Coordinates of C-alpha atoms in Angstrom, one line a residue:
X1 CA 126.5 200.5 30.2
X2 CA 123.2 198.4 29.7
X3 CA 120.8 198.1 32.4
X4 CA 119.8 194.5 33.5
X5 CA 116.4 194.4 31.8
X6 CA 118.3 196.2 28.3
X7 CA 120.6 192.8 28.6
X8 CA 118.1 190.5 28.9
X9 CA 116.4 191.8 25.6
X10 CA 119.5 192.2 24.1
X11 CA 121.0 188.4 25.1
X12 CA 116.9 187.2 23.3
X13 CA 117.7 188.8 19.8
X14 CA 121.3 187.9 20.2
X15 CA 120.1 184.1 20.2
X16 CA 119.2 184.6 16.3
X17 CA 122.7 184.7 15.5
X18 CA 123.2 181.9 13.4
X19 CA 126.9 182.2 12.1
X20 CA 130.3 183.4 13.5
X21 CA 131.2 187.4 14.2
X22 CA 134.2 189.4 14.6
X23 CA 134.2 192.8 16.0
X24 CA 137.4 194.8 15.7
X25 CA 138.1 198.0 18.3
X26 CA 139.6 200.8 17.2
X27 CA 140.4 202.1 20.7
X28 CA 142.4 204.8 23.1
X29 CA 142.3 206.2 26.5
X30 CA 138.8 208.5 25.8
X31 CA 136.0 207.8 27.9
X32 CA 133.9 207.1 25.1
X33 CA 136.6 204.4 24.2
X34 CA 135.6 202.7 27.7
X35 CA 132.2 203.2 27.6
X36 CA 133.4 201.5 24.5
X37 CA 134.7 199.1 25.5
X38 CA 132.2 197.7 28.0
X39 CA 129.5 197.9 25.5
X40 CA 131.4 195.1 23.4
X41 CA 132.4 193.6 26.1
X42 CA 129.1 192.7 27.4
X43 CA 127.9 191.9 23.7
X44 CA 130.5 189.2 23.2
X45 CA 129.8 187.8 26.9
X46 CA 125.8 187.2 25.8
X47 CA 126.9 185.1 23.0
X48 CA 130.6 184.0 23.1
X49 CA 130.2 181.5 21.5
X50 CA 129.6 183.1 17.8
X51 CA 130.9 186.7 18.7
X52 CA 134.7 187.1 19.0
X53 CA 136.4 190.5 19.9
X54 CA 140.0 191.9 19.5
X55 CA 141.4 195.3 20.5
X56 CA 143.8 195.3 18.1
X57 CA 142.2 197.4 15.2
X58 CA 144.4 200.7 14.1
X59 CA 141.9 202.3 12.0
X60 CA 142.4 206.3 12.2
X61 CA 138.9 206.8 14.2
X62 CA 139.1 205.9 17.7
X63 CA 136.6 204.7 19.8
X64 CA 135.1 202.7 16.8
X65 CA 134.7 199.1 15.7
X66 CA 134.3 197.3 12.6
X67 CA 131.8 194.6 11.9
X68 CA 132.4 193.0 8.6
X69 CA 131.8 195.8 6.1
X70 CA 130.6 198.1 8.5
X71 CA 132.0 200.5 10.8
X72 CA 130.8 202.1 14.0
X73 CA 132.9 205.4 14.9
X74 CA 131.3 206.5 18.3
X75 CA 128.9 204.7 20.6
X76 CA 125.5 203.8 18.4
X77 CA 122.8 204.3 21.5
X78 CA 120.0 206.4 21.9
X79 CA 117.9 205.6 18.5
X80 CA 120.9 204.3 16.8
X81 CA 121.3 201.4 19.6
X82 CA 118.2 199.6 17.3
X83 CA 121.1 200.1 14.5
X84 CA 123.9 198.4 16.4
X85 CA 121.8 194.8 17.2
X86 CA 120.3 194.8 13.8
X87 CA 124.0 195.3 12.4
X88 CA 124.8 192.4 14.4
X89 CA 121.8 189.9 13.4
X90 CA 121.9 190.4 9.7
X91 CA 126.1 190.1 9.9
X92 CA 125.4 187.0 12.3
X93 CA 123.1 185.5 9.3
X94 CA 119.7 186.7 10.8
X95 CA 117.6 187.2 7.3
X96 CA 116.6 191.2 7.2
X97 CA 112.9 192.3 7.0
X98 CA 113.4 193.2 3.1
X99 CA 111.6 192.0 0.1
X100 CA 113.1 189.7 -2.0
X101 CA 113.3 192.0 -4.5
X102 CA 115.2 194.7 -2.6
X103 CA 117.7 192.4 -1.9
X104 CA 118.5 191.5 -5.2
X105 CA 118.6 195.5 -6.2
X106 CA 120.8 195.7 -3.2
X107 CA 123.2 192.5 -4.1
X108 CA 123.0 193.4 -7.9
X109 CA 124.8 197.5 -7.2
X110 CA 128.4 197.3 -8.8
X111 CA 130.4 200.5 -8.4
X112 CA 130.9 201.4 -12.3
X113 CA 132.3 205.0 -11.8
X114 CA 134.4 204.4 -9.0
X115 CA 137.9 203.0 -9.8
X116 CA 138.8 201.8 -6.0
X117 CA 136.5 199.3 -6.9
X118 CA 133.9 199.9 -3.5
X119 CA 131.3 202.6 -2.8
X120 CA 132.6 204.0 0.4
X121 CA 129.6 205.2 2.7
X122 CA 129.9 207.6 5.6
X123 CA 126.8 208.1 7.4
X124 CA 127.0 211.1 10.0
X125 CA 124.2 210.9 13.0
X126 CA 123.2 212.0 16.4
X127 CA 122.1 209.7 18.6
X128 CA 118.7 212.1 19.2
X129 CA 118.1 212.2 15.6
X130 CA 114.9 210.1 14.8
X131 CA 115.3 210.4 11.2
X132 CA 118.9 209.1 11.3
X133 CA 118.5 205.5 11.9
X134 CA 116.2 204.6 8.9
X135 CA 119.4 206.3 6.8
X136 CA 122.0 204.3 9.3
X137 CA 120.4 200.8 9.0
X138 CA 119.9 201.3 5.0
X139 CA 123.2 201.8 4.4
X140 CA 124.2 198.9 7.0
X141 CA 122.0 196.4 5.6
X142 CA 123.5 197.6 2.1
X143 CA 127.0 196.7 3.3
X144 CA 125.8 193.4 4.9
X145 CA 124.6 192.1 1.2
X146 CA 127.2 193.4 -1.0
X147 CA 130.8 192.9 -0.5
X148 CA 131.5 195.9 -2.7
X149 CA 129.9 198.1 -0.2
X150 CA 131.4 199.6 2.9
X151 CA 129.6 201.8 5.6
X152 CA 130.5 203.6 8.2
X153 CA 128.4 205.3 10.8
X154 CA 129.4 208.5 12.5
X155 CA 128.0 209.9 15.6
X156 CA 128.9 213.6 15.2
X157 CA 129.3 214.6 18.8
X158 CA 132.1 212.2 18.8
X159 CA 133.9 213.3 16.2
X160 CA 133.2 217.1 16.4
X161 CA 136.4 218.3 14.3
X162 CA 135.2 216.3 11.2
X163 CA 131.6 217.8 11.9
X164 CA 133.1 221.1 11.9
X165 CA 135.5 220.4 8.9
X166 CA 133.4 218.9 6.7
X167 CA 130.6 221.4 7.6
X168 CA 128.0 219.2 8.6
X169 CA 125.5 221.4 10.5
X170 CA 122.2 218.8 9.8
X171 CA 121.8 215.1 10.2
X172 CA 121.5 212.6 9.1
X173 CA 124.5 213.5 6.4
X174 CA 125.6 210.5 4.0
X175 CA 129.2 211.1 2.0
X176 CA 130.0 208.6 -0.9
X177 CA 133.5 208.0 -1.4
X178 CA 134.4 211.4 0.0
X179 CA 131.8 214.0 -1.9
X180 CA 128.0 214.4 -0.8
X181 CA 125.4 211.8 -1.1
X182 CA 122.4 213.2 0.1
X183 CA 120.9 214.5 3.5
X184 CA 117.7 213.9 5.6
X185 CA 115.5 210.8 5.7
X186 CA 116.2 208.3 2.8
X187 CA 115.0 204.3 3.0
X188 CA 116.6 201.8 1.3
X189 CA 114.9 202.1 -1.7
X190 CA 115.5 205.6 -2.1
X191 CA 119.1 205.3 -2.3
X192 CA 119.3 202.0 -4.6
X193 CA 117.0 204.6 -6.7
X194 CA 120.0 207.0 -6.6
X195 CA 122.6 204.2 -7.3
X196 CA 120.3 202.6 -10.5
X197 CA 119.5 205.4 -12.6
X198 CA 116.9 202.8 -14.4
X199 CA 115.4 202.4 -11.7
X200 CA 112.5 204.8 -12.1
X201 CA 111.7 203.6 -15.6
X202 CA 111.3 200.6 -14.4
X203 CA 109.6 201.4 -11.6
X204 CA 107.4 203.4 -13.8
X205 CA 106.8 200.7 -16.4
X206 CA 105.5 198.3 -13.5
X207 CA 102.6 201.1 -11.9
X208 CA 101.7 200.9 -15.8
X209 CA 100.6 198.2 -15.8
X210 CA 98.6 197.9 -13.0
X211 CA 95.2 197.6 -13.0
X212 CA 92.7 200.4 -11.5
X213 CA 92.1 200.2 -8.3
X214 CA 88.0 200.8 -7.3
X215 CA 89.9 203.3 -4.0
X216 CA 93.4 205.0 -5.0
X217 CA 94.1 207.3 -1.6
X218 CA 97.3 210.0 -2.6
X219 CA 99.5 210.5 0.2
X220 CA 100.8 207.6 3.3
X221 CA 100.3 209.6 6.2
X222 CA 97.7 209.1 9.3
X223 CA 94.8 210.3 6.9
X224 CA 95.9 208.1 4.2
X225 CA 96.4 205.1 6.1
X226 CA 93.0 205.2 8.1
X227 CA 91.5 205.4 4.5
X228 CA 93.5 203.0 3.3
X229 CA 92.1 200.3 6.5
X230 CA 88.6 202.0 6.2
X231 CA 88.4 201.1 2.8
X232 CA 90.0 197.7 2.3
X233 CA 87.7 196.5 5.3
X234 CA 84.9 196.7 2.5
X235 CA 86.7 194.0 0.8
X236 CA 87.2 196.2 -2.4
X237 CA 90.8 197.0 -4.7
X238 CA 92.6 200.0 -3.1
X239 CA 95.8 201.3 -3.5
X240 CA 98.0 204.3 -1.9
X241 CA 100.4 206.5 -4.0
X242 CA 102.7 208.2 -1.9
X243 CA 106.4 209.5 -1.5
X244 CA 106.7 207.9 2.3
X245 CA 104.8 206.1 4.0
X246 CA 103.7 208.3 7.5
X247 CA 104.5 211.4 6.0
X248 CA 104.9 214.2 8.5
X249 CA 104.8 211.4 11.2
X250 CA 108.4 210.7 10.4
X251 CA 109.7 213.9 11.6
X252 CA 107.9 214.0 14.6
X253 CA 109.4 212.6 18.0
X254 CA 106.9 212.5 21.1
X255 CA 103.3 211.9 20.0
X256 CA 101.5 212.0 23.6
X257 CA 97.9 212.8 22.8
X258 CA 97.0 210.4 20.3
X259 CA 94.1 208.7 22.5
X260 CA 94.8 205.2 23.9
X261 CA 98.8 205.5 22.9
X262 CA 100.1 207.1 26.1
X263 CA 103.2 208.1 24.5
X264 CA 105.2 206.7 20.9
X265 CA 107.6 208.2 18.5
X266 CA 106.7 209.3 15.6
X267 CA 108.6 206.6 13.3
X268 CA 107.3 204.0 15.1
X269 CA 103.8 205.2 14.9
X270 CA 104.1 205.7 10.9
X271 CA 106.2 201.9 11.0
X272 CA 102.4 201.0 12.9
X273 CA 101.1 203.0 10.7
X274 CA 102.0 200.9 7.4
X275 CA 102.2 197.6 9.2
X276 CA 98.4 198.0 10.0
X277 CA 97.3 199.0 6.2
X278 CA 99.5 196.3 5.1
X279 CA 97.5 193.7 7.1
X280 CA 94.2 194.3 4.8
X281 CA 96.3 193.9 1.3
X282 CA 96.5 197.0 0.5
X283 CA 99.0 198.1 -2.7
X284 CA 101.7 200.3 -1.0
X285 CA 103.9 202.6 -3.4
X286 CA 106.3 204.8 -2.4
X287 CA 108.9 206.9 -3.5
X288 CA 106.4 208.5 -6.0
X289 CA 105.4 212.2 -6.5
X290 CA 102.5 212.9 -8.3
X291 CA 102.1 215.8 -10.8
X292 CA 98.3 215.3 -12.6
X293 CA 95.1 214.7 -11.4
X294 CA 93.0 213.8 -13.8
X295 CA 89.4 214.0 -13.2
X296 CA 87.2 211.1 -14.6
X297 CA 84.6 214.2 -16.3
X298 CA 88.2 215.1 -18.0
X299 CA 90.1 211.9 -19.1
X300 CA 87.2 211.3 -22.2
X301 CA 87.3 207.3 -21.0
X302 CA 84.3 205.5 -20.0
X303 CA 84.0 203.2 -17.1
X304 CA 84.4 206.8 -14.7
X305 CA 88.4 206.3 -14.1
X306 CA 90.1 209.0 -12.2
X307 CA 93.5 209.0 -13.4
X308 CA 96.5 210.2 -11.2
X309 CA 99.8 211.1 -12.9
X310 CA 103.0 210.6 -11.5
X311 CA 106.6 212.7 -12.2
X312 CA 108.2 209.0 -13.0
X313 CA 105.8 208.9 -16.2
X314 CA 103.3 206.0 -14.8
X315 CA 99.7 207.0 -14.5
X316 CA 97.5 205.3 -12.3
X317 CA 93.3 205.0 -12.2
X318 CA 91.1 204.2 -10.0
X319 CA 87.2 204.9 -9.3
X320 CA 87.5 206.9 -6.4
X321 CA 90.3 208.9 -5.2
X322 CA 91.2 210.1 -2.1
X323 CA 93.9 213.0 -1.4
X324 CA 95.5 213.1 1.8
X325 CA 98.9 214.9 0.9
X326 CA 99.4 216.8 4.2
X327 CA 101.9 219.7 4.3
X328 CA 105.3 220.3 5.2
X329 CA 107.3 223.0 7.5
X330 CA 106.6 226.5 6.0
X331 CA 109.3 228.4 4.8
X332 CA 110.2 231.9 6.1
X333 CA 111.1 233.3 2.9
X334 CA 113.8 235.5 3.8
X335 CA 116.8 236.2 1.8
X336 CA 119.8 233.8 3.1
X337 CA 117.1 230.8 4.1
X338 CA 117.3 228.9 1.3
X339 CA 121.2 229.8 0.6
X340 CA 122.3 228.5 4.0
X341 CA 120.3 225.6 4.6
X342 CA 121.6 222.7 6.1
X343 CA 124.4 225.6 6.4
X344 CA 123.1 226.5 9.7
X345 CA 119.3 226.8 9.0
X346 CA 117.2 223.9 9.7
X347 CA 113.7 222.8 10.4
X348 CA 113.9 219.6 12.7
X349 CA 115.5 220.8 16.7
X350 CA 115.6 217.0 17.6
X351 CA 118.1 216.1 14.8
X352 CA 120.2 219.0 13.9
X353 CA 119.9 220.4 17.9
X354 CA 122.9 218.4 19.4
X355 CA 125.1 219.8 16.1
X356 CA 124.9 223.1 18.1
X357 CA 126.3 222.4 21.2
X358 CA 127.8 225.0 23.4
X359 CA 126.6 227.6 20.3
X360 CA 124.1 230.2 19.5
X361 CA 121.2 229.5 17.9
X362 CA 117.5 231.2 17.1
X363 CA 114.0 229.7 16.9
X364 CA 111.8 231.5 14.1
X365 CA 108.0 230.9 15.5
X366 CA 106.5 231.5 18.9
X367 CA 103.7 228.9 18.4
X368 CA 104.0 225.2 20.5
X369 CA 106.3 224.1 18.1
X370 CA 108.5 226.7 18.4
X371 CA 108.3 227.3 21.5
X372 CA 108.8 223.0 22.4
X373 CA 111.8 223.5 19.7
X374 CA 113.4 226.3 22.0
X375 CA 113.0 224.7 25.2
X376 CA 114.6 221.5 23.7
X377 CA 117.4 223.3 22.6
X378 CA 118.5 225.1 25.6
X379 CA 119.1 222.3 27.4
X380 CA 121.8 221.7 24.4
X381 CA 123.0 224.9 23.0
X382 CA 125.1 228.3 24.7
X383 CA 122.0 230.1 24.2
X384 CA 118.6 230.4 22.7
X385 CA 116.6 233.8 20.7
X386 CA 113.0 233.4 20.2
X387 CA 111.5 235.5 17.0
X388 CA 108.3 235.9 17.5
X389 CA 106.3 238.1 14.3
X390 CA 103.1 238.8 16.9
X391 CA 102.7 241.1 20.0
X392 CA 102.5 237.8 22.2
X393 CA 103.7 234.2 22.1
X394 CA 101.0 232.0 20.8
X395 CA 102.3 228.8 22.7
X396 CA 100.5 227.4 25.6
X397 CA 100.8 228.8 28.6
X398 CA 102.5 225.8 30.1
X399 CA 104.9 225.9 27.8
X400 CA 105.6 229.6 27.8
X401 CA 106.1 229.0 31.5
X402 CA 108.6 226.8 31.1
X403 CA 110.6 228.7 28.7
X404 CA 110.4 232.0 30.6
X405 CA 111.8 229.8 33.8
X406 CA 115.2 228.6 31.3
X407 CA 118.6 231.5 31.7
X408 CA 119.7 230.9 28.7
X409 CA 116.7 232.2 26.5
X410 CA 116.1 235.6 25.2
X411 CA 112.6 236.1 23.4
X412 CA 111.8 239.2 21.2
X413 CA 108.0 239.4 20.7
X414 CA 106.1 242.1 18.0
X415 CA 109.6 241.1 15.8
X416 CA 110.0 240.5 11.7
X417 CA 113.1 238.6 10.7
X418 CA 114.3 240.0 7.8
X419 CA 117.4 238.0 7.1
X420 CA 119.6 235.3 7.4
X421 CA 123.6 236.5 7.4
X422 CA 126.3 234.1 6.8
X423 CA 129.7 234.2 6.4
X424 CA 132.0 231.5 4.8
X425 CA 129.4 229.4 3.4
X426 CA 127.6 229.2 7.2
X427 CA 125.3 231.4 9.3
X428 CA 126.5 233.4 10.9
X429 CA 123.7 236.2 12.3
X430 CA 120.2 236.8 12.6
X431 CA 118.4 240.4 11.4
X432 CA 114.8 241.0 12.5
X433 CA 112.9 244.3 12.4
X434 CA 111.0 245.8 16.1
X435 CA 107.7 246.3 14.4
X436 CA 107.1 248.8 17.4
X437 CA 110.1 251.2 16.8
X438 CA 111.1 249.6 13.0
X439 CA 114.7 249.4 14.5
X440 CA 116.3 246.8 12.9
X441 CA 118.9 244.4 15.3
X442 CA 121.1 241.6 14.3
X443 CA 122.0 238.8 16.5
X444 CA 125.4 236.8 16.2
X445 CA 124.8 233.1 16.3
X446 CA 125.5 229.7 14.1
X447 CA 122.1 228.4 14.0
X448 CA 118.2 229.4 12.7
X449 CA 115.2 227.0 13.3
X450 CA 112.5 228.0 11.8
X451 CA 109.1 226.6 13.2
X452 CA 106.6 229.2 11.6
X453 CA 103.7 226.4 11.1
X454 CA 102.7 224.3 7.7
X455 CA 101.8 224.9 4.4
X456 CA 99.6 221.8 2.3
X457 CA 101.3 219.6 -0.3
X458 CA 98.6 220.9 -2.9
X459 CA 100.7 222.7 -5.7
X460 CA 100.0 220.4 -8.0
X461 CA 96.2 220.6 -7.8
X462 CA 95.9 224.5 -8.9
X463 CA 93.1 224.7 -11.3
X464 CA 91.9 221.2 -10.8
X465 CA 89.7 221.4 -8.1
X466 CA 89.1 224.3 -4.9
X467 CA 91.7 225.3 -3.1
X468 CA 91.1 227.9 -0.2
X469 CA 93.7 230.8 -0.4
X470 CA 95.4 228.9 2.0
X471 CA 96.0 226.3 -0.7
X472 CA 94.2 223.9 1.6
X473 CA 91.7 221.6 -0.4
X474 CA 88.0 222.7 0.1
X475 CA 85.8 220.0 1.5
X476 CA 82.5 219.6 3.3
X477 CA 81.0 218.0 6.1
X478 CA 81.9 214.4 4.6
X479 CA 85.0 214.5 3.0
X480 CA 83.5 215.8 -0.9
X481 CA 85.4 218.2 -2.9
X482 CA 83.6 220.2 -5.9
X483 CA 85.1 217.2 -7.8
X484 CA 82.6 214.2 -8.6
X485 CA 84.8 210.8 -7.0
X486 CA 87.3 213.0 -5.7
X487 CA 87.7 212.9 -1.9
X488 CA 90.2 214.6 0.5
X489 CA 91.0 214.0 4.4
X490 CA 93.6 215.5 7.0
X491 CA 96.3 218.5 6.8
X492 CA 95.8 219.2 3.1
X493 CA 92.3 220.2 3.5
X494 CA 90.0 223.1 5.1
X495 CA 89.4 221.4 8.0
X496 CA 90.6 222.8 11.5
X497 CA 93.1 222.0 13.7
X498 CA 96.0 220.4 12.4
X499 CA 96.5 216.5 14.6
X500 CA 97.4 213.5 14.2
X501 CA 94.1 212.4 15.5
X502 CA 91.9 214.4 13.7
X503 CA 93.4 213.6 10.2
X504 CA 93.2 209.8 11.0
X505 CA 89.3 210.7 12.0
X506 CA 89.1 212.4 8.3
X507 CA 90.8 209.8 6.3
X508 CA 88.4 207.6 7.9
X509 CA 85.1 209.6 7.0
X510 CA 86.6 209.9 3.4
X511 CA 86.6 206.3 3.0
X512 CA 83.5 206.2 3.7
X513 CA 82.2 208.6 1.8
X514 CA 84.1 206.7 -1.2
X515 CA 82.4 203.6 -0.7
X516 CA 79.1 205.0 -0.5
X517 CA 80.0 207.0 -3.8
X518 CA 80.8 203.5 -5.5
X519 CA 77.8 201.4 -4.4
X520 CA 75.9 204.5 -5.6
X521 CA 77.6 204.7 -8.9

């Protein structure tokens, strides 16, 4: 099941174990139980002698184990193998990578509304979903520290009749005591935030009070954090506001043409990400939407503060500010998008793909996301349509290559969709319109990823400073918007060519640009 060299690593962290385990099976005569089965085995033989294991569990879900609080129902490889040995160190008395504060918020949770006397997680994954594990190991460590939490972790391909019972058709899903939690990405703070509903207020009362910062950068992703580093280096007060840290980072997977990185992930870039702005002393806060900006020609204060609003209530100032809000996925807009999604439409191929399997599914967008999304897919699903709005694919040419070498794709080019069927809650059909002949076509399938491009985070902004009719904020040559003190850097802004590389350059020259506004003013 593990390779030698996985072993060895595996046998290093295992040394950290500190205080006796117990793993209970849950097995039958699947060959997921044996893989199973050898996977524990070989866990217990690398440190027998604080890791017991019995075979003697009856718990309802087979081919699962139970470690303490928490429960493992399929086999937690792939991204979620990072899950399993952390599961292991923190239960073995390994202390978790968690402020002190978090783990008092965590230890403090006491399940008022729930008379069984426990919140009851169920976390459902897929072992390609990159998004999944921050979810899985939130809700593990959660379990670890309070004894009136239990979690267990679901890989859906395992258990595809619950999947299809419960209608789970995105990951990662996360059921408390039986009805909906919540869906998608979510740290650990995030859901104690859900659990405490004082937690804002607090949380508010405490950016209150802070003092303003002389650099306040809006927004955590590669453009924030390089002007996050780029400013701290000048040994001045800066701060970043932003609702996670990495930003559209986190829902990438392969980042290959960052230069000097040969290949990463895109969590683990944003983790680098946060771990390098930490390292100057930058103040991190996340979790936070804004809703204001405030100019400093506006807020009738002296000392030229900037002030930056936040939906919790807190307001924060600073001297300078910086916005680096990126975008998100762009919506199709079509009737039945916004009805079924996570219903059958979804925006991430790498998470949700593998809750498709053997089905029929379309890709909205012809670009190389789309197009990358397609590929990925048919190497999972029955069968993949391309809908493409232009008279050509805009992808690559390598790519398109690739995709036109694959059976099991269809691709309809010069095509509008126009709607989204479902049927019993789910998709169930695709309509698009020929633009050539206006004929309009459905397709049967269960499944609609839409990869039409980006749209910027900038809603907020409207009549504060210039937006293009993009929505993208106007800059020049060195990061200025029309706004004295107000800066802007990477996907949010007019600048071309939306990458990694170049917002990271732009967050960079913003900085800059911020510090030589100070030392000027």
């Amino acid at each position: 099941m593990l390779d030698q060299t996985l072993q060895t690593q595996l046998a290093a962290y295992l040394e950290r174990v500190v205080q006796p385990l117990e793993i209970v099976a849950s097995l039958d005569d699947s060959a997921t139980s044996a893989e199973m089965r050898e996977l524990l085995e070989t866990i217990q033989r690398l440190r027998a002698d604080k890791i017991t294991l019995r075979f003697d569990g009856d718990d309802a879900r087979k081919s699962s184990f139970q470690l303490g609080r928490v429960r493992f129902a399929g086999l937690p490889l792939g991204h979620e193998f990072t899950s399993l040995v952390l599961a292991l160190l923190w239960s073995g008395g390994h202390p978790p990578k968690v402020s002190a504060e978090t783990i008092e918020q965590i230890k403090n949770i006491k399940p008022i509304e729930h008379p069984e006397g426990a919140l009851n997680f169920e976390v459902y994954m897929s072992l390609s979903c990159h998004n999944c594990p921050d979810v899985v190991q939130a809700l593990t460590l959660m379990a670890v520290l309070n004894p009136q939490i239990k979690t267990t972790v679901i890989e859906g391909g395992a258990f595809q009749d619950e999947v299809t019972q419960r209608e789970i058709m995105a990951v990662p899903m996360v059921f408390l005591n039986g009805k909906v939690f919540g869906s998608g990405r979510m740290v650990v703070e995030e859901i104690i935030a859900k659990l405490d509903t004082n937690a804002g207020a607090k949380e508010a009362e405490k950016l209150n009070a802070k003092a303003p910062y002389d650099v306040l950068i809006v927004g955590g992703g590669p453009a924030g954090a390089a002007a996050a580093v780029y400013a701290a280096r000048k040994g001045i007060r800066v701060g970043v506001v932003a609702e996670r840290f990495g930003g559209q980072v986190n829902d990438t997977l392969a980042i290959e043409n960052y230069i000097s990185v040969l290949e990463t992930e895109g969590p683990k870039f944003a983790a680098a990400l946060e771990a390098h702005t930490r390292a100057y002393g930058v103040d991190i806060m996340t979790l936070q939407s804004v809703k204001q900006l405030v100019p400093a020609t506006q807020s009738g204060e002296s000392g030229h503060l900037t002030k930056i609003e936040l939906a919790s209530g807190a307001t924060l100032q600073a001297k300078a500010v910086i916005l680096s809000t990126g975008a998100r996925w762009r919506n199709v807009n079509v009737p039945g998008e916004a009805e079924y999604k996570n219903k059958g439409v979804a925006y991430c191929p790498h998470c949700d793909g593998p809750l498709f399997k053997g089905k029929d599914v379309a890709v909205i967008g012809g670009g190389n996301s789309g197009i990358e999304a397609a590929i990925d897919l048919a190497g999972v699903v029955r069968h993949v349509t391309v809908i493409e709005f232009m008279p050509e694919l805009k992808a690559d040419a390598v790519l398109v290559k690739k995709l036109n070498s694959l059976p099991n794709v269809t691709v309809h080019t010069h095509a509008q969709t126009m709607e989204i069927v479902g049927n019993a809650g789910v998709v169930s059909a695709l309509r698009y319109k020929n633009r050539s002949t206006e004929q309009t076509h459905e397709v049967p399938l269960q499944g609609v990823f839409v990869q039409i491009g980006l749209v910027p985070n900038t809603e907020w902004l409207k009549g504060t400073l210039e937006l293009s009719r993009f929505g993208e904020i106007v800059v020049d040559a060195k990061g200025h918007t029309n706004v004295a003190g107000v800066f802007a850097a990477g996907d949010c802004t007019t600048v071309p060519y939306k990458q990694i590389i170049i917002a990271a350059g732009e967050g960079a020259k913003a900085a800059l640009s911020a510090f030589d506004y100070l030392i000027r003013n």
